[in-house]
Tab-separated table of C-alpha atoms and ligand atoms in Angstrom:
chain	number	residue	atom	x	y	z
A	288	UNK	CA	-0.341	2.935	19.588
A	289	UNK	CA	-0.257	3.616	15.925
A	290	UNK	CA	-1.917	6.669	14.098
A	291	UNK	CA	-4.848	4.268	12.991
A	292	UNK	CA	-5.543	3.347	16.723
A	293	UNK	CA	-6.220	7.057	17.440
A	294	UNK	CA	-8.405	7.694	14.585
A	295	UNK	CA	-11.219	10.240	15.265
A	296	UNK	CA	-14.552	9.367	13.807
A	297	UNK	CA	-17.761	11.465	13.289
A	298	UNK	CA	-19.884	8.282	14.617
A	299	UNK	CA	-18.049	6.437	17.442
A	300	UNK	CA	-20.999	4.977	19.183
A	301	UNK	CA	-19.925	1.541	18.365
A	302	UNK	CA	-16.348	1.762	19.642
A	303	UNK	CA	-17.758	3.668	22.887
A	304	UNK	CA	-19.626	1.063	23.744
A	305	UNK	CA	-16.860	-1.506	23.344
A	306	UNK	CA	-14.572	0.649	25.471
A	307	UNK	CA	-17.161	1.000	28.165
A	308	UNK	CA	-18.245	4.678	27.661
A	309	UNK	CA	-21.567	6.325	27.458
A	310	UNK	CA	-23.382	6.766	24.536
A	311	UNK	CA	-26.640	8.744	23.443
A	312	UNK	CA	-28.187	5.851	21.446
A	313	UNK	CA	-27.483	2.034	21.256
A	314	UNK	CA	-25.288	1.609	18.179
A	315	UNK	CA	-26.691	-0.899	15.397
A	316	UNK	CA	-25.091	-2.899	12.622
A	317	UNK	CA	-26.173	-6.230	11.308
A	318	UNK	CA	-24.342	-9.491	10.348
A	319	UNK	CA	-24.493	-10.137	6.729
A	320	UNK	CA	-25.509	-6.380	6.193
A	321	UNK	CA	-24.069	-6.767	2.621
A	322	UNK	CA	-25.463	-9.379	0.529
A	323	UNK	CA	-27.886	-10.978	-1.425
A	324	UNK	CA	-31.107	-9.308	0.089
A	325	UNK	CA	-29.916	-6.298	-1.781
A	326	UNK	CA	-30.559	-5.870	-5.503
A	327	UNK	CA	-27.527	-3.494	-5.719
A	328	UNK	CA	-25.308	-6.389	-4.208
A	329	UNK	CA	-26.765	-8.994	-6.811
A	330	UNK	CA	-25.880	-6.568	-9.507
A	331	UNK	CA	-22.099	-6.164	-8.609
A	332	UNK	CA	-21.757	-9.967	-7.894
A	333	UNK	CA	-23.099	-10.728	-11.312
A	334	UNK	CA	-20.608	-8.085	-12.616
A	335	UNK	CA	-17.793	-10.039	-10.796
A	336	UNK	CA	-18.963	-13.357	-11.983
A	337	UNK	CA	-19.270	-15.150	-8.715
A	338	UNK	CA	-18.802	-14.435	-4.948
A	339	UNK	CA	-15.041	-15.330	-4.513
A	340	UNK	CA	-14.189	-13.125	-7.392
A	341	UNK	CA	-16.110	-10.335	-5.747
A	342	UNK	CA	-14.069	-10.972	-2.316
A	343	UNK	CA	-10.770	-11.098	-4.479
A	344	UNK	CA	-11.452	-7.559	-6.142
A	345	UNK	CA	-10.780	-4.859	-3.597
A	346	UNK	CA	-12.597	-2.143	-5.561
A	347	UNK	CA	-15.954	-4.215	-5.738
A	348	UNK	CA	-15.505	-5.579	-2.165
A	349	UNK	CA	-15.368	-2.042	-1.204
A	350	UNK	CA	-18.259	-1.077	-3.168
A	351	UNK	CA	-20.736	-3.717	-1.618
A	352	UNK	CA	-19.227	-2.850	1.734
A	353	UNK	CA	-20.732	0.571	1.318
A	354	UNK	CA	-24.018	-0.241	-0.246
A	355	UNK	CA	-25.940	-1.122	2.967
A	356	UNK	CA	-24.372	2.298	4.574
A	357	UNK	CA	-26.001	4.221	1.793
A	358	UNK	CA	-29.442	2.859	2.579
A	359	UNK	CA	-29.595	2.607	6.410
A	360	UNK	CA	-28.357	4.322	9.491
A	361	UNK	CA	-25.748	1.580	10.515
A	362	UNK	CA	-23.180	2.731	13.187
A	363	UNK	CA	-20.404	0.464	11.841
A	364	UNK	CA	-19.148	-1.003	8.498
A	365	UNK	CA	-18.023	-4.566	8.131
A	366	UNK	CA	-15.117	-5.687	5.550
A	367	UNK	CA	-16.826	-7.684	2.906
A	368	UNK	CA	-15.171	-11.109	2.546
A	369	UNK	CA	-15.593	-14.460	4.021
A	370	UNK	CA	-14.170	-16.619	6.895
A	371	UNK	CA	-12.984	-19.322	4.273
A	372	UNK	CA	-10.468	-17.190	2.903
A	373	UNK	CA	-7.790	-18.586	5.267
A	374	UNK	CA	-8.273	-22.459	4.254
A	375	UNK	CA	-8.218	-21.390	0.643
A	376	UNK	CA	-4.853	-19.515	1.278
A	377	UNK	CA	-3.498	-22.720	2.923
A	378	UNK	CA	-4.161	-24.402	-0.265
A	379	UNK	CA	-7.474	-26.242	0.122
A	380	UNK	CA	-9.080	-24.641	-2.853
A	381	UNK	CA	-12.397	-23.093	-1.876
A	382	UNK	CA	-15.250	-22.754	-4.228
A	383	UNK	CA	-18.859	-21.945	-3.702
A	384	UNK	CA	-20.938	-24.141	-5.593
A	385	UNK	CA	-24.445	-22.963	-6.780
A	386	UNK	CA	-27.153	-23.940	-4.307
A	387	UNK	CA	-24.466	-25.993	-2.285
A	388	UNK	CA	-22.598	-23.366	-0.270
A	389	UNK	CA	-18.646	-23.715	0.310
A	390	UNK	CA	-16.849	-26.600	-0.943
A	391	UNK	CA	-13.135	-27.463	-0.705
A	392	UNK	CA	-11.669	-29.296	-3.544
A	393	UNK	CA	-8.765	-30.607	-1.155
A	394	UNK	CA	-10.237	-31.126	2.300
A	395	UNK	CA	-7.888	-32.081	5.300
A	396	UNK	CA	-8.455	-35.664	5.589
A	397	UNK	CA	-5.529	-37.185	7.881
A	398	UNK	CA	-2.723	-36.376	9.999
A	399	UNK	CA	-0.220	-36.119	7.171
A	400	UNK	CA	-2.411	-33.311	5.580
A	401	UNK	CA	-2.515	-31.419	8.771
A	402	UNK	CA	1.413	-31.686	9.146
A	403	UNK	CA	1.812	-30.441	5.688
A	404	UNK	CA	-0.206	-27.253	6.148
A	405	UNK	CA	1.319	-24.261	6.168
A	406	UNK	CA	0.338	-20.924	7.972
A	407	UNK	CA	-0.351	-18.588	5.061
A	408	UNK	CA	1.778	-15.180	4.415
A	409	UNK	CA	-0.936	-12.753	4.859
A	410	UNK	CA	0.523	-10.265	2.461
A	411	UNK	CA	1.210	-12.588	-0.344
A	412	UNK	CA	-1.661	-15.274	0.082
A	413	UNK	CA	-4.278	-12.858	1.682
A	414	UNK	CA	-3.241	-9.722	0.195
A	415	UNK	CA	-6.508	-9.062	-1.683
A	416	UNK	CA	-8.382	-8.941	1.672
A	417	UNK	CA	-5.691	-6.469	3.017
A	418	UNK	CA	-6.192	-4.163	-0.100
A	419	UNK	CA	-9.941	-4.445	0.439
A	420	UNK	CA	-9.544	-3.144	4.097
A	421	UNK	CA	-7.453	-0.283	2.703
A	422	UNK	CA	-9.977	0.689	0.073
A	423	UNK	CA	-12.810	0.555	2.398
A	424	UNK	CA	-10.905	2.573	5.053
A	425	UNK	CA	-10.311	5.351	2.418
A	426	UNK	CA	-14.042	5.269	1.231
A	427	UNK	CA	-15.252	5.504	4.956
A	428	UNK	CA	-12.728	8.492	5.686
A	429	UNK	CA	-13.702	9.333	9.278
A	430	UNK	CA	-17.408	8.777	8.966
A	431	UNK	CA	-17.760	5.238	10.688
A	432	UNK	CA	-15.628	2.442	12.410
A	433	UNK	CA	-14.781	-0.738	10.303
A	434	UNK	CA	-15.140	-4.032	11.691
A	435	UNK	CA	-12.533	-6.629	10.523
A	436	UNK	CA	-13.152	-10.460	11.110
A	437	UNK	CA	-11.949	-13.890	10.824
A	438	UNK	CA	-13.374	-17.271	11.523
A	439	UNK	CA	-12.523	-18.894	14.858
A	440	UNK	CA	-9.751	-21.958	14.670
A	441	UNK	CA	-12.411	-24.573	15.294
A	442	UNK	CA	-15.038	-23.178	13.128
A	443	UNK	CA	-12.331	-22.953	10.194
A	444	UNK	CA	-11.189	-26.418	11.179
A	445	UNK	CA	-14.581	-27.722	10.988
A	446	UNK	CA	-15.078	-26.588	7.230
A	447	UNK	CA	-11.461	-27.813	6.356
A	448	UNK	CA	-12.016	-31.479	7.720
A	449	UNK	CA	-15.724	-31.800	6.633
A	450	UNK	CA	-14.728	-30.204	3.116
A	451	UNK	CA	-18.129	-28.536	2.839
A	452	UNK	CA	-20.901	-27.171	5.091
A	453	UNK	CA	-22.628	-29.538	7.249
A	454	UNK	CA	-25.517	-29.694	9.927
A	455	UNK	CA	-23.487	-31.497	12.494
A	456	UNK	CA	-19.683	-31.440	11.305
A	457	UNK	CA	-19.419	-35.261	12.282
A	458	UNK	CA	-15.929	-35.510	10.671
A	459	UNK	CA	-14.041	-32.835	12.446
A	460	UNK	CA	-15.842	-33.720	15.788
A	461	UNK	CA	-14.749	-37.346	15.489
A	462	UNK	CA	-11.286	-36.239	14.726
A	463	UNK	CA	-11.138	-34.370	17.951
A	464	UNK	CA	-12.158	-37.438	19.788
A	465	UNK	CA	-10.024	-39.978	17.831
A	466	UNK	CA	-6.837	-38.080	17.321
A	467	UNK	CA	-6.647	-34.945	19.540
A	468	UNK	CA	-3.038	-34.421	18.735
A	469	UNK	CA	-3.784	-33.791	15.174
A	470	UNK	CA	-6.826	-31.771	16.071
A	471	UNK	CA	-4.424	-29.488	18.195
A	472	UNK	CA	-2.053	-29.205	15.694
A	473	UNK	CA	-4.547	-27.915	13.151
A	474	UNK	CA	-6.105	-25.591	15.584
A	475	UNK	CA	-2.651	-24.173	16.636
A	476	UNK	CA	-1.780	-23.561	12.856
A	477	UNK	CA	-5.072	-21.744	12.454
A	478	UNK	CA	-4.558	-19.702	15.768
A	479	UNK	CA	-1.311	-18.414	14.435
A	480	UNK	CA	-2.881	-17.770	10.923
A	481	UNK	CA	-5.918	-15.987	12.563
A	482	UNK	CA	-3.804	-13.736	14.771
A	483	UNK	CA	-1.484	-12.544	11.802
A	484	UNK	CA	-4.540	-12.065	9.534
A	485	UNK	CA	-6.441	-9.965	12.124
A	486	UNK	CA	-3.228	-7.944	13.017
A	487	UNK	CA	-2.822	-7.112	9.245
A	488	UNK	CA	-6.416	-6.091	9.013
A	489	UNK	CA	-6.195	-3.746	12.008
A	490	UNK	CA	-3.007	-2.360	10.445
A	491	UNK	CA	-4.737	-1.628	7.317
A	492	UNK	CA	-7.427	0.169	8.833
A	493	UNK	CA	-9.905	-1.951	10.811
A	494	UNK	CA	-11.215	-0.445	14.157
A	495	UNK	CA	-12.449	-3.529	15.793
A	496	UNK	CA	-11.971	-7.340	15.019
A	497	UNK	CA	-14.871	-9.731	15.249
A	498	UNK	CA	-14.094	-13.725	15.356
A	499	UNK	CA	-16.983	-15.849	14.087
A	500	UNK	CA	-17.318	-19.155	15.946
A	501	UNK	CA	-20.353	-20.225	14.077
A	502	UNK	CA	-19.862	-23.893	15.377
A	503	UNK	CA	-18.510	-23.645	18.905
A	504	UNK	CA	-21.979	-24.783	19.915
A	505	UNK	CA	-21.506	-28.456	18.497
A	506	UNK	CA	-18.518	-29.148	20.810
A	507	UNK	CA	-18.831	-30.786	24.084
A	508	UNK	CA	-18.008	-28.319	27.144
A	509	UNK	CA	-14.554	-29.677	27.648
A	510	UNK	CA	-13.695	-29.564	23.769
A	511	UNK	CA	-15.270	-25.795	23.494
A	512	UNK	CA	-13.214	-24.637	26.379
A	513	UNK	CA	-9.811	-26.469	25.273
A	514	UNK	CA	-10.275	-26.027	21.362
A	515	UNK	CA	-12.413	-23.290	20.534
A	516	UNK	CA	-12.360	-20.803	23.506
A	517	UNK	CA	-8.686	-21.711	24.278
A	518	UNK	CA	-7.588	-20.683	20.688
A	519	UNK	CA	-9.680	-17.520	20.796
A	520	UNK	CA	-7.809	-16.693	24.257
A	521	UNK	CA	-4.587	-17.011	22.363
A	522	UNK	CA	-5.669	-14.646	19.611
A	523	UNK	CA	-6.975	-12.217	22.088
A	524	UNK	CA	-3.585	-12.393	23.993
A	525	UNK	CA	-1.526	-12.053	20.776
A	526	UNK	CA	-3.442	-8.963	19.711
A	527	UNK	CA	-2.800	-7.364	23.187
A	528	UNK	CA	0.911	-8.173	23.085
A	529	UNK	CA	1.269	-6.372	19.940
A	530	UNK	CA	1.626	-2.368	20.397
A	531	UNK	CA	-0.197	-1.909	16.980
A	532	UNK	CA	-3.120	-4.011	17.916
A	533	UNK	CA	-3.346	-3.745	21.831
A	534	UNK	CA	-6.087	-1.254	22.037
A	535	UNK	CA	-8.322	-2.563	19.142
A	536	UNK	CA	-11.420	-4.005	20.684
A	537	UNK	CA	-12.402	-7.842	19.971
A	538	UNK	CA	-15.684	-9.299	19.762
A	539	UNK	CA	-16.057	-13.235	20.127
A	540	UNK	CA	-19.264	-14.883	18.833
A	541	UNK	CA	-19.768	-18.343	19.823
A	542	UNK	CA	-23.083	-19.267	18.510
A	543	UNK	CA	-24.969	-21.812	20.893
A	544	UNK	CA	-22.401	-21.337	23.696
A	545	UNK	CA	-24.044	-19.009	26.225
A	546	UNK	CA	-23.543	-21.650	28.961
A	547	UNK	CA	-19.866	-20.532	28.691
A	548	UNK	CA	-20.703	-16.813	29.067
A	549	UNK	CA	-18.460	-16.315	32.149
A	550	UNK	CA	-15.487	-17.974	30.708
A	551	UNK	CA	-16.129	-15.930	27.476
A	552	UNK	CA	-16.218	-12.584	29.390
A	553	UNK	CA	-12.954	-13.551	31.239
A	554	UNK	CA	-10.979	-13.735	28.109
A	555	UNK	CA	-10.091	-10.002	27.926
A	556	UNK	CA	-12.363	-9.557	24.896
A	557	UNK	CA	-14.399	-6.213	24.618
A	558	UNK	CA	-17.785	-7.645	23.445
A	559	UNK	CA	-19.440	-10.941	23.091
A	560	UNK	CA	-22.150	-11.879	20.347
A	561	UNK	CA	-25.255	-13.441	21.493
A	562	UNK	CA	-27.737	-15.837	19.311
A	563	UNK	CA	-31.442	-15.183	19.437
A	564	UNK	CA	-32.037	-18.334	21.902
A	565	UNK	CA	-31.077	-16.332	24.843
A	566	UNK	CA	-32.536	-13.230	26.776
A	567	UNK	CA	-30.012	-10.299	26.524
A	568	UNK	CA	-31.379	-8.994	30.032
A	569	UNK	CA	-30.461	-12.715	31.484
A	570	UNK	CA	-26.971	-12.560	30.042
A	571	UNK	CA	-26.418	-8.594	30.949
A	572	UNK	CA	-27.044	-9.753	34.631
A	573	UNK	CA	-24.556	-12.513	34.227
A	574	UNK	CA	-21.652	-10.564	32.891
A	575	UNK	CA	-22.415	-7.299	34.461
A	576	UNK	CA	-20.308	-4.588	32.732
A	577	UNK	CA	-17.201	-6.848	32.036
A	578	UNK	CA	-17.948	-6.658	28.333
A	579	UNK	CA	-20.349	-5.367	25.666
A	580	UNK	CA	-23.082	-7.606	24.367
A	581	UNK	CA	-23.981	-7.844	20.656
A	582	UNK	CA	-27.164	-9.113	19.580
A	583	UNK	CA	-29.747	-10.671	19.405
A	584	UNK	CA	-32.946	-10.162	17.190
A	585	UNK	CA	-33.939	-13.413	15.614
A	586	UNK	CA	-33.075	-13.236	12.088
A	587	UNK	CA	-35.977	-14.960	11.028
A	588	UNK	CA	-38.323	-12.145	12.196
A	589	UNK	CA	-37.063	-10.234	9.295
A	590	UNK	CA	-39.494	-12.431	7.244
A	591	UNK	CA	-42.425	-10.919	9.191
A	592	UNK	CA	-44.311	-7.719	8.825
A	593	UNK	CA	-42.711	-4.465	9.942
A	594	UNK	CA	-44.760	-3.956	12.859
A	595	UNK	CA	-43.800	-7.262	14.360
A	596	UNK	CA	-40.097	-6.531	13.749
A	597	UNK	CA	-40.654	-3.127	15.480
A	598	UNK	CA	-42.482	-4.839	18.542
A	599	UNK	CA	-39.567	-7.255	19.221
A	600	UNK	CA	-37.015	-4.761	18.824
A	601	UNK	CA	-38.961	-2.781	21.572
A	602	UNK	CA	-39.248	-5.826	23.759
A	603	UNK	CA	-35.292	-6.540	23.428
A	604	UNK	CA	-34.528	-2.953	24.697
A	605	UNK	CA	-37.322	-3.334	27.465
A	606	UNK	CA	-35.520	-6.577	28.697
A	607	UNK	CA	-32.006	-5.203	29.386
A	608	UNK	CA	-30.807	-3.625	32.408
A	609	UNK	CA	-30.486	0.288	32.230
A	610	UNK	CA	-26.515	0.105	32.450
A	611	UNK	CA	-26.306	-2.656	29.630
A	612	UNK	CA	-23.299	-2.005	27.354
A	613	UNK	CA	-25.380	-3.135	24.143
A	614	UNK	CA	-24.549	-3.011	20.399
A	615	UNK	CA	-27.966	-3.959	18.561
A	616	UNK	CA	-27.448	-6.856	16.005
A	617	UNK	CA	-29.252	-9.967	14.820
A	618	UNK	CA	-28.534	-13.363	16.676
A	619	UNK	CA	-27.044	-14.534	13.383
A	620	UNK	CA	-26.648	-13.232	9.799
A	621	UNK	CA	-29.304	-11.750	7.410
A	622	UNK	CA	-30.971	-14.608	5.416
A	623	UNK	CA	-31.083	-14.015	1.675
A	624	UNK	CA	-34.792	-14.004	1.176
A	625	UNK	CA	-35.408	-10.826	3.343
A	626	UNK	CA	-36.544	-7.600	1.900
A	627	UNK	CA	-34.653	-4.430	2.196
A	628	UNK	CA	-37.853	-2.918	3.769
A	629	UNK	CA	-37.719	-5.594	6.728
A	630	UNK	CA	-33.932	-4.588	7.492
A	631	UNK	CA	-35.037	-0.825	7.345
A	632	UNK	CA	-37.801	-1.664	9.893
A	633	UNK	CA	-35.277	-3.103	12.258
A	634	UNK	CA	-32.866	-0.449	11.977
A	635	UNK	CA	-35.580	2.435	12.349
A	636	UNK	CA	-36.839	0.748	15.506
A	637	UNK	CA	-33.420	0.628	17.049
A	638	UNK	CA	-33.221	4.494	16.263
A	639	UNK	CA	-36.717	5.022	17.799
A	640	UNK	CA	-36.412	2.783	21.073
A	641	UNK	CA	-32.483	2.475	21.708
A	642	UNK	CA	-32.082	6.170	23.053
A	643	UNK	CA	-30.687	6.473	26.482
A	644	UNK	CA	-32.052	9.110	28.604
B	1152	CP3	O1	-21.495	-9.812	7.705
B	1152	CP3	C1	-21.059	-9.363	6.471
B	1152	CP3	O2	-21.694	-8.720	5.984
B	1152	CP3	C2	-19.661	-9.413	5.939
B	1152	CP3	C3	-19.360	-10.497	5.058
B	1152	CP3	C4	-19.440	-12.054	5.550
B	1152	CP3	C5	-19.757	-12.941	4.662
B	1152	CP3	N1	-19.371	-14.104	5.299
B	1152	CP3	C6	-20.125	-12.848	3.287
B	1152	CP3	C7	-20.851	-13.882	2.403
B	1152	CP3	C8	-19.084	-12.520	6.933
B	1152	CP3	C9	-18.715	-11.853	8.084
B	1152	CP3	C10	-19.032	-14.025	6.563
B	1152	CP3	C11	-18.783	-14.963	7.550
B	1152	CP3	C12	-19.009	-16.443	7.419
B	1152	CP3	N2	-18.842	-17.106	6.157
B	1152	CP3	C13	-19.516	-17.296	8.403
B	1152	CP3	C14	-19.547	-16.898	9.872
B	1152	CP3	C15	-20.760	-16.401	10.148
B	1152	CP3	C16	-21.914	-17.236	9.953
B	1152	CP3	O3	-22.859	-16.581	9.128
B	1152	CP3	O4	-22.318	-18.236	10.626
B	1152	CP3	C17	-19.456	-18.480	7.896
B	1152	CP3	C18	-19.772	-19.980	8.412
B	1152	CP3	C19	-19.113	-18.352	6.411
B	1152	CP3	C20	-19.145	-19.680	5.311
B	1152	CP3	C21	-19.987	-19.186	4.265
B	1152	CP3	N3	-19.931	-18.151	3.477
B	1152	CP3	C22	-21.044	-20.083	4.011
B	1152	CP3	C23	-21.740	-21.179	4.837
B	1152	CP3	C24	-21.604	-19.412	2.850
B	1152	CP3	C25	-22.973	-20.099	1.975
B	1152	CP3	C26	-24.063	-19.604	2.617
B	1152	CP3	C27	-24.865	-18.482	2.230
B	1152	CP3	O5	-25.272	-17.684	2.824
B	1152	CP3	O6	-24.701	-18.466	0.888
B	1152	CP3	C28	-20.872	-18.300	2.450
B	1152	CP3	C29	-21.153	-17.309	1.350
B	1152	CP3	C30	-21.434	-15.829	1.680
B	1152	CP3	N4	-20.505	-15.373	2.448
B	1152	CP3	C31	-22.235	-15.035	1.162
B	1152	CP3	C32	-21.816	-13.649	1.666
B	1152	CP3	C33	-22.623	-12.378	1.241
B	1152	CP3	C34	-23.052	-15.205	-0.082
B	1152	CP3	C35	-22.646	-15.646	-1.360
B	1152	CP3	C36	-23.405	-14.967	-2.487
B	1152	CP3	O7	-23.264	-13.985	-2.824
B	1152	CP3	O8	-24.075	-16.073	-2.967
């Protein structure tokens, strides 16, 4: 165990729930809690020039990580970065085109391109992310836990083969059917990359690691278990096998995959993210107290009036069993158009209704 793994924090509700310990109140943080809905974020992004410059500047990445913590009573910070840093470091040349989302100038189009891909060197190719983690850790001091993160191998592969965002990621799905050997090779290279990336974030000061598998729900069940959950299992195992990271909790978030909840809960992860389409109480009864559950307010509700947000937060709490290990969050990220007031209403409602007696 390293010094960092023994870090004593003033507010450790989030980590306690992941460890299965009792807390006074349900911890809360929100996916995309730093971002465009905050005017102070837009100001710093303008100063940086664009989103990737912001990610690559450790001081500015630290500043935007801290911004939502100054406004709201969140129980965790999340590293400000993106999941697509790994493919960029593999040479695919990521850019965010205005109004278009992410684009790779050099997508992976055939088996030869997959063979040629190199696992990035975390410290030389992704050193800016590790530096951001160090800055954020120093800025947080012992106040709050810091969540590090990565995309899942399948979700990263989906963007790398498609070359951009997509509703159905038909190209990478066709590739898994047509050339499973190359598909597995791509997933394997990403599995090694993600494992090393998360270990480096933890060594630099992250207290937990979350894996975003945004597109797991697009796969057939067999493919999900083989390529997506299978690779996340290897990452969980790799972190557990390293004394520096063995005690760091891992949260898996496979959107649209609740039908696989038992298999996910058996990976040895500490927590599972839930999207908003499932009932927290139903899932809690299926997993028992094997893992913590993180979610699952519908992000669309943040466009509704504050009293509507408050009532839905209350309903989610009423639906969960008493012994539910719960971290309050959204079922997916905050969308850009919401107001800072709507986010405040959600957090306040968690503080109001999320106490354990
Ligand atoms: O949660 C946080 O606050 C931490 C920061 C974070 C970002 N992206 C910042 C970001 C995290 C955890 C991510 C993860 C991410 N990135 C995922 C997985 C989670 C999910 O939302 O499904 C995915 C699929 C991506 C890829 C990505 N990055 C897309 C598709 C886009 C464009 C869509 C959009 O919202 O603009 C991004 C850009 C991005 N990543 C922004 C932010 C704050 C917006 C950039 C801007 O300032 O314009």
